[in-house]
mmCIF file of C-alpha atoms in Angstrom:
data_model
loop_
_atom_site.group_PDB
_atom_site.id
_atom_site.type_symbol
_atom_site.label_atom_id
_atom_site.label_comp_id
_atom_site.label_asym_id
_atom_site.label_seq_id
_atom_site.Cartn_x
_atom_site.Cartn_y
_atom_site.Cartn_z
ATOM 1 C CA MET A 1159 64.124 -40.638 -74.485
ATOM 2 C CA PRO A 1160 66.377 -42.057 -77.223
ATOM 3 C CA ASP A 1161 70.022 -42.885 -76.579
ATOM 4 C CA ARG A 1162 72.861 -42.139 -78.973
ATOM 5 C CA ASN A 1163 72.220 -45.278 -81.001
ATOM 6 C CA GLN A 1164 68.465 -44.841 -81.385
ATOM 7 C CA THR A 1165 66.481 -42.937 -83.966
ATOM 8 C CA ILE A 1166 64.928 -39.668 -82.807
ATOM 9 C CA HIS A 1167 61.283 -39.584 -83.873
ATOM 10 C CA VAL A 1168 60.095 -36.068 -84.673
ATOM 11 C CA PHE A 1169 56.624 -34.624 -85.265
ATOM 12 C CA LEU A 1170 56.328 -31.273 -87.087
ATOM 13 C CA VAL A 1171 53.591 -28.706 -86.457
ATOM 14 C CA ASP A 1172 53.414 -25.609 -88.661
ATOM 15 C CA ASP A 1173 50.502 -24.065 -90.537
ATOM 16 C CA HIS A 1174 52.638 -23.432 -93.624
ATOM 17 C CA GLU A 1175 53.054 -26.509 -95.811
ATOM 18 C CA VAL A 1176 56.175 -25.037 -97.431
ATOM 19 C CA VAL A 1177 57.833 -24.746 -94.023
ATOM 20 C CA ARG A 1178 56.908 -28.328 -93.129
ATOM 21 C CA ARG A 1179 58.249 -29.611 -96.454
ATOM 22 C CA GLY A 1180 61.482 -27.699 -95.880
ATOM 23 C CA LEU A 1181 61.871 -29.208 -92.417
ATOM 24 C CA VAL A 1182 61.170 -32.704 -93.718
ATOM 25 C CA ALA A 1183 63.782 -32.232 -96.457
ATOM 26 C CA LEU A 1184 66.280 -30.993 -93.877
ATOM 27 C CA LEU A 1185 65.697 -33.774 -91.370
ATOM 28 C CA GLN A 1186 65.420 -36.730 -93.742
ATOM 29 C CA ASP A 1187 69.130 -36.400 -94.538
ATOM 30 C CA GLU A 1188 69.989 -37.142 -90.901
ATOM 31 C CA GLU A 1189 70.530 -40.836 -90.204
ATOM 32 C CA ASP A 1190 69.462 -40.570 -86.574
ATOM 33 C CA ILE A 1191 66.254 -38.540 -87.160
ATOM 34 C CA GLU A 1192 62.915 -39.690 -88.592
ATOM 35 C CA VAL A 1193 59.862 -37.483 -89.162
ATOM 36 C CA VAL A 1194 56.894 -39.561 -88.008
ATOM 37 C CA GLY A 1195 54.117 -37.067 -88.727
ATOM 38 C CA GLU A 1196 53.086 -33.497 -89.324
ATOM 39 C CA ALA A 1197 50.138 -31.192 -88.716
ATOM 40 C CA GLY A 1198 49.042 -27.713 -89.731
ATOM 41 C CA THR A 1199 46.706 -26.858 -86.844
ATOM 42 C CA ALA A 1200 46.564 -27.229 -83.071
ATOM 43 C CA ALA A 1201 43.603 -29.612 -83.327
ATOM 44 C CA GLU A 1202 45.418 -31.842 -85.806
ATOM 45 C CA ALA A 1203 48.524 -31.848 -83.623
ATOM 46 C CA LEU A 1204 46.619 -32.831 -80.485
ATOM 47 C CA GLY A 1205 44.848 -35.574 -82.413
ATOM 48 C CA ARG A 1206 47.854 -37.046 -84.190
ATOM 49 C CA ILE A 1207 50.869 -36.643 -81.917
ATOM 50 C CA PRO A 1208 49.812 -39.078 -79.156
ATOM 51 C CA ALA A 1209 49.299 -41.835 -81.744
ATOM 52 C CA THR A 1210 52.737 -41.393 -83.322
ATOM 53 C CA ARG A 1211 54.570 -41.213 -79.955
ATOM 54 C CA PRO A 1212 57.430 -38.944 -81.083
ATOM 55 C CA ASP A 1213 60.465 -38.096 -78.974
ATOM 56 C CA VAL A 1214 60.379 -34.457 -80.072
ATOM 57 C CA ALA A 1215 57.535 -32.221 -81.246
ATOM 58 C CA VAL A 1216 58.660 -29.158 -83.210
ATOM 59 C CA LEU A 1217 55.833 -26.658 -82.682
ATOM 60 C CA ASP A 1218 55.143 -23.377 -84.426
ATOM 61 C CA VAL A 1219 54.146 -20.817 -81.784
ATOM 62 C CA ARG A 1220 51.372 -19.292 -83.920
ATOM 63 C CA LEU A 1221 48.714 -21.600 -85.351
ATOM 64 C CA PRO A 1222 45.389 -20.748 -87.021
ATOM 65 C CA ASP A 1223 43.270 -22.341 -84.288
ATOM 66 C CA GLY A 1224 45.448 -21.699 -81.252
ATOM 67 C CA ASN A 1225 49.163 -21.689 -80.601
ATOM 68 C CA GLY A 1226 52.038 -24.064 -80.085
ATOM 69 C CA VAL A 1227 52.433 -23.086 -76.445
ATOM 70 C CA GLU A 1228 48.956 -24.393 -75.642
ATOM 71 C CA VAL A 1229 49.634 -27.535 -77.666
ATOM 72 C CA CYS A 1230 52.868 -27.975 -75.704
ATOM 73 C CA ARG A 1231 51.091 -27.608 -72.363
ATOM 74 C CA ASP A 1232 48.371 -30.069 -73.345
ATOM 75 C CA LEU A 1233 50.792 -32.657 -74.723
ATOM 76 C CA ARG A 1234 53.178 -32.389 -71.790
ATOM 77 C CA SER A 1235 50.316 -32.873 -69.341
ATOM 78 C CA ARG A 1236 49.586 -36.210 -71.021
ATOM 79 C CA SER A 1237 53.132 -37.213 -72.000
ATOM 80 C CA PRO A 1238 55.730 -35.583 -69.719
ATOM 81 C CA GLU A 1239 58.520 -37.444 -71.508
ATOM 82 C CA LEU A 1240 57.804 -35.617 -74.784
ATOM 83 C CA ALA A 1241 60.297 -32.856 -75.604
ATOM 84 C CA CYS A 1242 58.729 -29.799 -77.228
ATOM 85 C CA LEU A 1243 60.852 -27.454 -79.314
ATOM 86 C CA MET A 1244 59.124 -24.159 -80.088
ATOM 87 C CA LEU A 1245 59.804 -22.666 -83.508
ATOM 88 C CA THR A 1246 58.727 -19.117 -84.328
ATOM 89 C CA SER A 1247 59.290 -16.284 -86.777
ATOM 90 C CA TYR A 1248 59.078 -13.632 -84.080
ATOM 91 C CA ALA A 1249 61.152 -12.837 -80.999
ATOM 92 C CA ASP A 1250 58.217 -12.578 -78.575
ATOM 93 C CA ASP A 1251 59.231 -12.278 -74.913
ATOM 94 C CA GLU A 1252 55.718 -13.143 -73.679
ATOM 95 C CA ALA A 1253 55.510 -16.247 -75.846
ATOM 96 C CA LEU A 1254 58.985 -17.277 -74.721
ATOM 97 C CA TYR A 1255 58.008 -17.034 -71.064
ATOM 98 C CA ASP A 1256 54.722 -18.866 -71.658
ATOM 99 C CA ALA A 1257 56.567 -21.603 -73.569
ATOM 100 C CA VAL A 1258 59.017 -22.186 -70.740
ATOM 101 C CA MET A 1259 56.213 -22.254 -68.175
ATOM 102 C CA ALA A 1260 54.324 -24.735 -70.401
ATOM 103 C CA GLY A 1261 57.272 -27.114 -70.229
ATOM 104 C CA ALA A 1262 58.947 -26.457 -73.577
ATOM 105 C CA ALA A 1263 62.505 -27.765 -73.742
ATOM 106 C CA GLY A 1264 63.657 -25.184 -76.265
ATOM 107 C CA TYR A 1265 62.676 -22.036 -78.149
ATOM 108 C CA VAL A 1266 64.323 -21.077 -81.443
ATOM 109 C CA LEU A 1267 63.639 -18.632 -84.273
ATOM 110 C CA LYS A 1268 62.901 -19.863 -87.794
ATOM 111 C CA GLN A 1269 65.907 -17.868 -88.964
ATOM 112 C CA ILE A 1270 68.110 -20.487 -87.281
ATOM 113 C CA HIS A 1271 70.644 -22.238 -89.507
ATOM 114 C CA GLY A 1272 69.553 -25.710 -90.596
ATOM 115 C CA SER A 1273 72.443 -27.480 -88.887
ATOM 116 C CA ASP A 1274 71.705 -25.581 -85.668
ATOM 117 C CA LEU A 1275 68.075 -26.698 -85.774
ATOM 118 C CA VAL A 1276 69.172 -30.305 -86.183
ATOM 119 C CA GLY A 1277 71.460 -29.833 -83.211
ATOM 120 C CA ALA A 1278 68.617 -28.301 -81.213
ATOM 121 C CA ILE A 1279 66.415 -31.328 -81.901
ATOM 122 C CA ARG A 1280 69.178 -33.660 -80.736
ATOM 123 C CA THR A 1281 69.717 -31.547 -77.636
ATOM 124 C CA VAL A 1282 66.103 -31.595 -76.466
ATOM 125 C CA ALA A 1283 65.743 -35.272 -77.435
ATOM 126 C CA SER A 1284 68.604 -36.078 -75.066
ATOM 127 C CA GLY A 1285 66.721 -34.487 -72.193
ATOM 128 C CA ASP A 1286 68.582 -31.170 -72.133
ATOM 129 C CA SER A 1287 66.967 -27.756 -72.468
ATOM 130 C CA LEU A 1288 67.859 -25.227 -75.116
ATOM 131 C CA LEU A 1289 67.607 -21.517 -74.410
ATOM 132 C CA ASP A 1290 70.105 -18.945 -75.586
ATOM 133 C CA PRO A 1291 71.596 -16.606 -72.933
ATOM 134 C CA HIS A 1292 69.331 -13.703 -73.931
ATOM 135 C CA SER A 1293 66.207 -15.844 -73.585
ATOM 136 C CA THR A 1294 67.369 -17.220 -70.248
ATOM 137 C CA THR A 1295 67.905 -13.681 -68.948
ATOM 138 C CA LEU A 1296 64.408 -12.628 -70.008
ATOM 139 C CA VAL A 1297 62.759 -15.609 -68.332
ATOM 140 C CA MET A 1298 64.733 -15.205 -65.098
ATOM 141 C CA ARG A 1299 63.863 -11.497 -64.955
ATOM 142 C CA ARG A 1300 60.168 -12.299 -65.436
ATOM 143 C CA LEU A 1301 60.295 -14.938 -62.705
ATOM 144 C CA ARG A 1302 61.971 -12.508 -60.284
ATOM 145 C CA GLU A 1303 59.435 -9.791 -61.006
ATOM 146 C CA GLY A 1304 56.564 -12.198 -60.427
ATOM 147 C CA PRO A 1305 53.012 -11.948 -61.782
ATOM 148 C CA ASN A 1306 51.171 -8.668 -62.064
ATOM 149 C CA ALA A 1307 49.098 -8.570 -58.908
ATOM 150 C CA ALA A 1308 46.828 -5.953 -60.431
ATOM 151 C CA ASP A 1309 45.520 -8.461 -62.947
ATOM 152 C CA PRO A 1310 43.803 -11.500 -61.386
ATOM 153 C CA LEU A 1311 43.931 -13.279 -64.754
ATOM 154 C CA THR A 1312 47.663 -12.801 -65.264
ATOM 155 C CA GLY A 1313 48.318 -16.507 -64.726
ATOM 156 C CA LEU A 1314 46.062 -17.483 -67.631
ATOM 157 C CA SER A 1315 47.368 -17.989 -71.133
ATOM 158 C CA GLU A 1316 45.744 -16.189 -74.046
ATOM 159 C CA GLN A 1317 43.683 -19.260 -74.916
ATOM 160 C CA GLU A 1318 42.681 -19.817 -71.281
ATOM 161 C CA ARG A 1319 41.517 -16.202 -71.045
ATOM 162 C CA ARG A 1320 39.368 -16.730 -74.134
ATOM 163 C CA VAL A 1321 37.853 -19.876 -72.638
ATOM 164 C CA PHE A 1322 37.245 -17.984 -69.373
ATOM 165 C CA GLU A 1323 35.439 -15.210 -71.265
ATOM 166 C CA LEU A 1324 33.237 -17.707 -73.090
ATOM 167 C CA ILE A 1325 32.418 -19.472 -69.822
ATOM 168 C CA GLY A 1326 31.259 -16.053 -68.636
ATOM 169 C CA GLU A 1327 28.956 -15.875 -71.643
ATOM 170 C CA GLY A 1328 27.294 -19.100 -70.513
ATOM 171 C CA MET A 1329 28.671 -21.332 -73.254
ATOM 172 C CA THR A 1330 29.042 -25.092 -72.858
ATOM 173 C CA ASN A 1331 32.303 -26.870 -73.660
ATOM 174 C CA ARG A 1332 30.886 -27.931 -77.013
ATOM 175 C CA GLN A 1333 29.866 -24.367 -77.859
ATOM 176 C CA ILE A 1334 33.254 -23.036 -76.792
ATOM 177 C CA GLY A 1335 34.972 -25.633 -78.959
ATOM 178 C CA ALA A 1336 32.906 -24.600 -81.965
ATOM 179 C CA GLN A 1337 33.679 -20.943 -81.283
ATOM 180 C CA ILE A 1338 37.481 -21.307 -81.089
ATOM 181 C CA PHE A 1339 37.886 -24.449 -83.225
ATOM 182 C CA LEU A 1340 39.002 -26.899 -80.533
ATOM 183 C CA ALA A 1341 37.872 -30.399 -79.657
ATOM 184 C CA GLU A 1342 35.415 -30.597 -76.765
ATOM 185 C CA LYS A 1343 37.883 -32.711 -74.773
ATOM 186 C CA THR A 1344 40.576 -30.060 -75.268
ATOM 187 C CA VAL A 1345 38.179 -27.363 -74.069
ATOM 188 C CA LYS A 1346 37.454 -29.457 -70.993
ATOM 189 C CA ASN A 1347 41.181 -29.516 -70.220
ATOM 190 C CA TYR A 1348 41.340 -25.736 -70.589
ATOM 191 C CA VAL A 1349 38.356 -25.278 -68.290
ATOM 192 C CA SER A 1350 40.003 -27.464 -65.642
ATOM 193 C CA SER A 1351 43.203 -25.434 -65.950
ATOM 194 C CA VAL A 1352 41.326 -22.134 -65.642
ATOM 195 C CA LEU A 1353 39.487 -23.287 -62.513
ATOM 196 C CA SER A 1354 42.706 -24.540 -60.960
ATOM 197 C CA LYS A 1355 44.608 -21.313 -61.649
ATOM 198 C CA LEU A 1356 41.783 -19.180 -60.243
ATOM 199 C CA ASP A 1357 41.471 -21.406 -57.167
ATOM 200 C CA MET A 1358 37.892 -22.382 -58.000
ATOM 201 C CA GLN A 1359 36.053 -25.681 -57.786
ATOM 202 C CA ARG A 1360 32.991 -25.083 -59.961
ATOM 203 C CA ARG A 1361 32.314 -23.736 -63.418
ATOM 204 C CA SER A 1362 29.536 -21.554 -62.016
ATOM 205 C CA GLN A 1363 32.127 -19.701 -59.914
ATOM 206 C CA ALA A 1364 34.118 -18.855 -63.042
ATOM 207 C CA ALA A 1365 30.983 -17.699 -64.868
ATOM 208 C CA ALA A 1366 29.955 -15.447 -62.001
ATOM 209 C CA TYR A 1367 33.472 -14.076 -61.617
ATOM 210 C CA ALA A 1368 33.720 -13.328 -65.350
ATOM 211 C CA ALA A 1369 30.431 -11.441 -65.180
ATOM 212 C CA ARG A 1370 31.668 -9.373 -62.224
ATOM 213 C CA LEU A 1371 34.938 -8.535 -63.963
ATOM 214 C CA LYS A 1372 33.052 -7.484 -67.086
ATOM 215 C CA ALA A 1373 30.766 -5.234 -65.055
ATOM 216 C CA ARG A 1374 33.685 -3.794 -63.130
ATOM 217 C CA SER A 1375 35.633 -3.068 -66.312
ATOM 218 C CA ALA A 1376 32.700 -1.083 -67.610
ATOM 219 C CA ARG A 1377 32.615 1.014 -64.434
ATOM 220 C CA HIS A 1378 36.275 1.342 -63.555
ATOM 221 C CA ASP A 1379 38.165 0.584 -66.785
ATOM 222 C CA LEU A 1380 39.890 -2.276 -65.005
ATOM 223 C CA ASN A 1381 41.787 0.017 -62.633
ATOM 224 C CA GLU A 1382 41.089 -2.428 -59.837
ATOM 225 C CA ALA A 1383 40.692 -6.167 -59.971
ATOM 226 C CA GLU A 1384 38.535 -8.227 -57.672
ATOM 227 C CA PRO A 1385 40.195 -11.338 -56.169
ATOM 228 C CA PRO A 1386 38.662 -14.572 -57.433
ATOM 229 C CA PRO A 1387 36.247 -16.372 -55.081
ATOM 230 C CA GLY A 1388 37.975 -19.182 -53.271
ATOM 231 C CA ALA A 1389 41.333 -17.393 -53.255
ATOM 232 C CA ARG A 1390 42.833 -16.856 -49.825
ATOM 233 C CA SER A 1391 41.752 -13.496 -48.457
ATOM 234 C CA ASP A 1392 41.283 -11.668 -45.164
ATOM 235 C CA LEU A 1393 38.088 -9.997 -46.347
ATOM 236 C CA GLY A 1394 35.738 -12.645 -45.017
ATOM 237 C CA GLY A 1395 32.367 -13.328 -46.601
ATOM 238 C CA HIS A 1396 31.920 -10.193 -48.684
#
């Protein structure tokens, strides 16, 4: 984490080159900020950011091969000191909640004034979080309401759900990576996260569970959800 006298190293992730160029032009005028790299996809970001060791990663929420929230979660799992600032064109309550739960330090709209964005980068680089009052209210309400117990997959992100579905189709990590354009190592991390969230130890459990959910959805239109194997239950060995 840089102090007041140190340069803040920033990495930019956005699939639009024009946006990245605009951000570079904005930030290069700041004496205490240096752009150390940029990427247009999730895969590029995950490959390049660790090598550049930035203080702040400015991440677009929507990317062609994934999303910034997943990139944030992956990066923070490897580098907890990295501050991630989510940048998006859309006020998406679900993405906001997911970003906070992934460890993002801030969440701002692309309509933000340039000087405010610079201030936001300095804020998260200093170790503080940045959420406006409206966003804070939304997140706190979601936390109070808790997860939807009717959906056993509610704790999974969109990308994790996709990985879970492909596990259910019998795909290997390499095949899943080719299907959703992610590195095999990244897929492995997603698989580990899925198993952990579903309280499972083996990939075969996830595959069998996915098959049961698919069969159940065909019969009952997902009106009821079966608890994942390994989860605490009073039902015994059913």
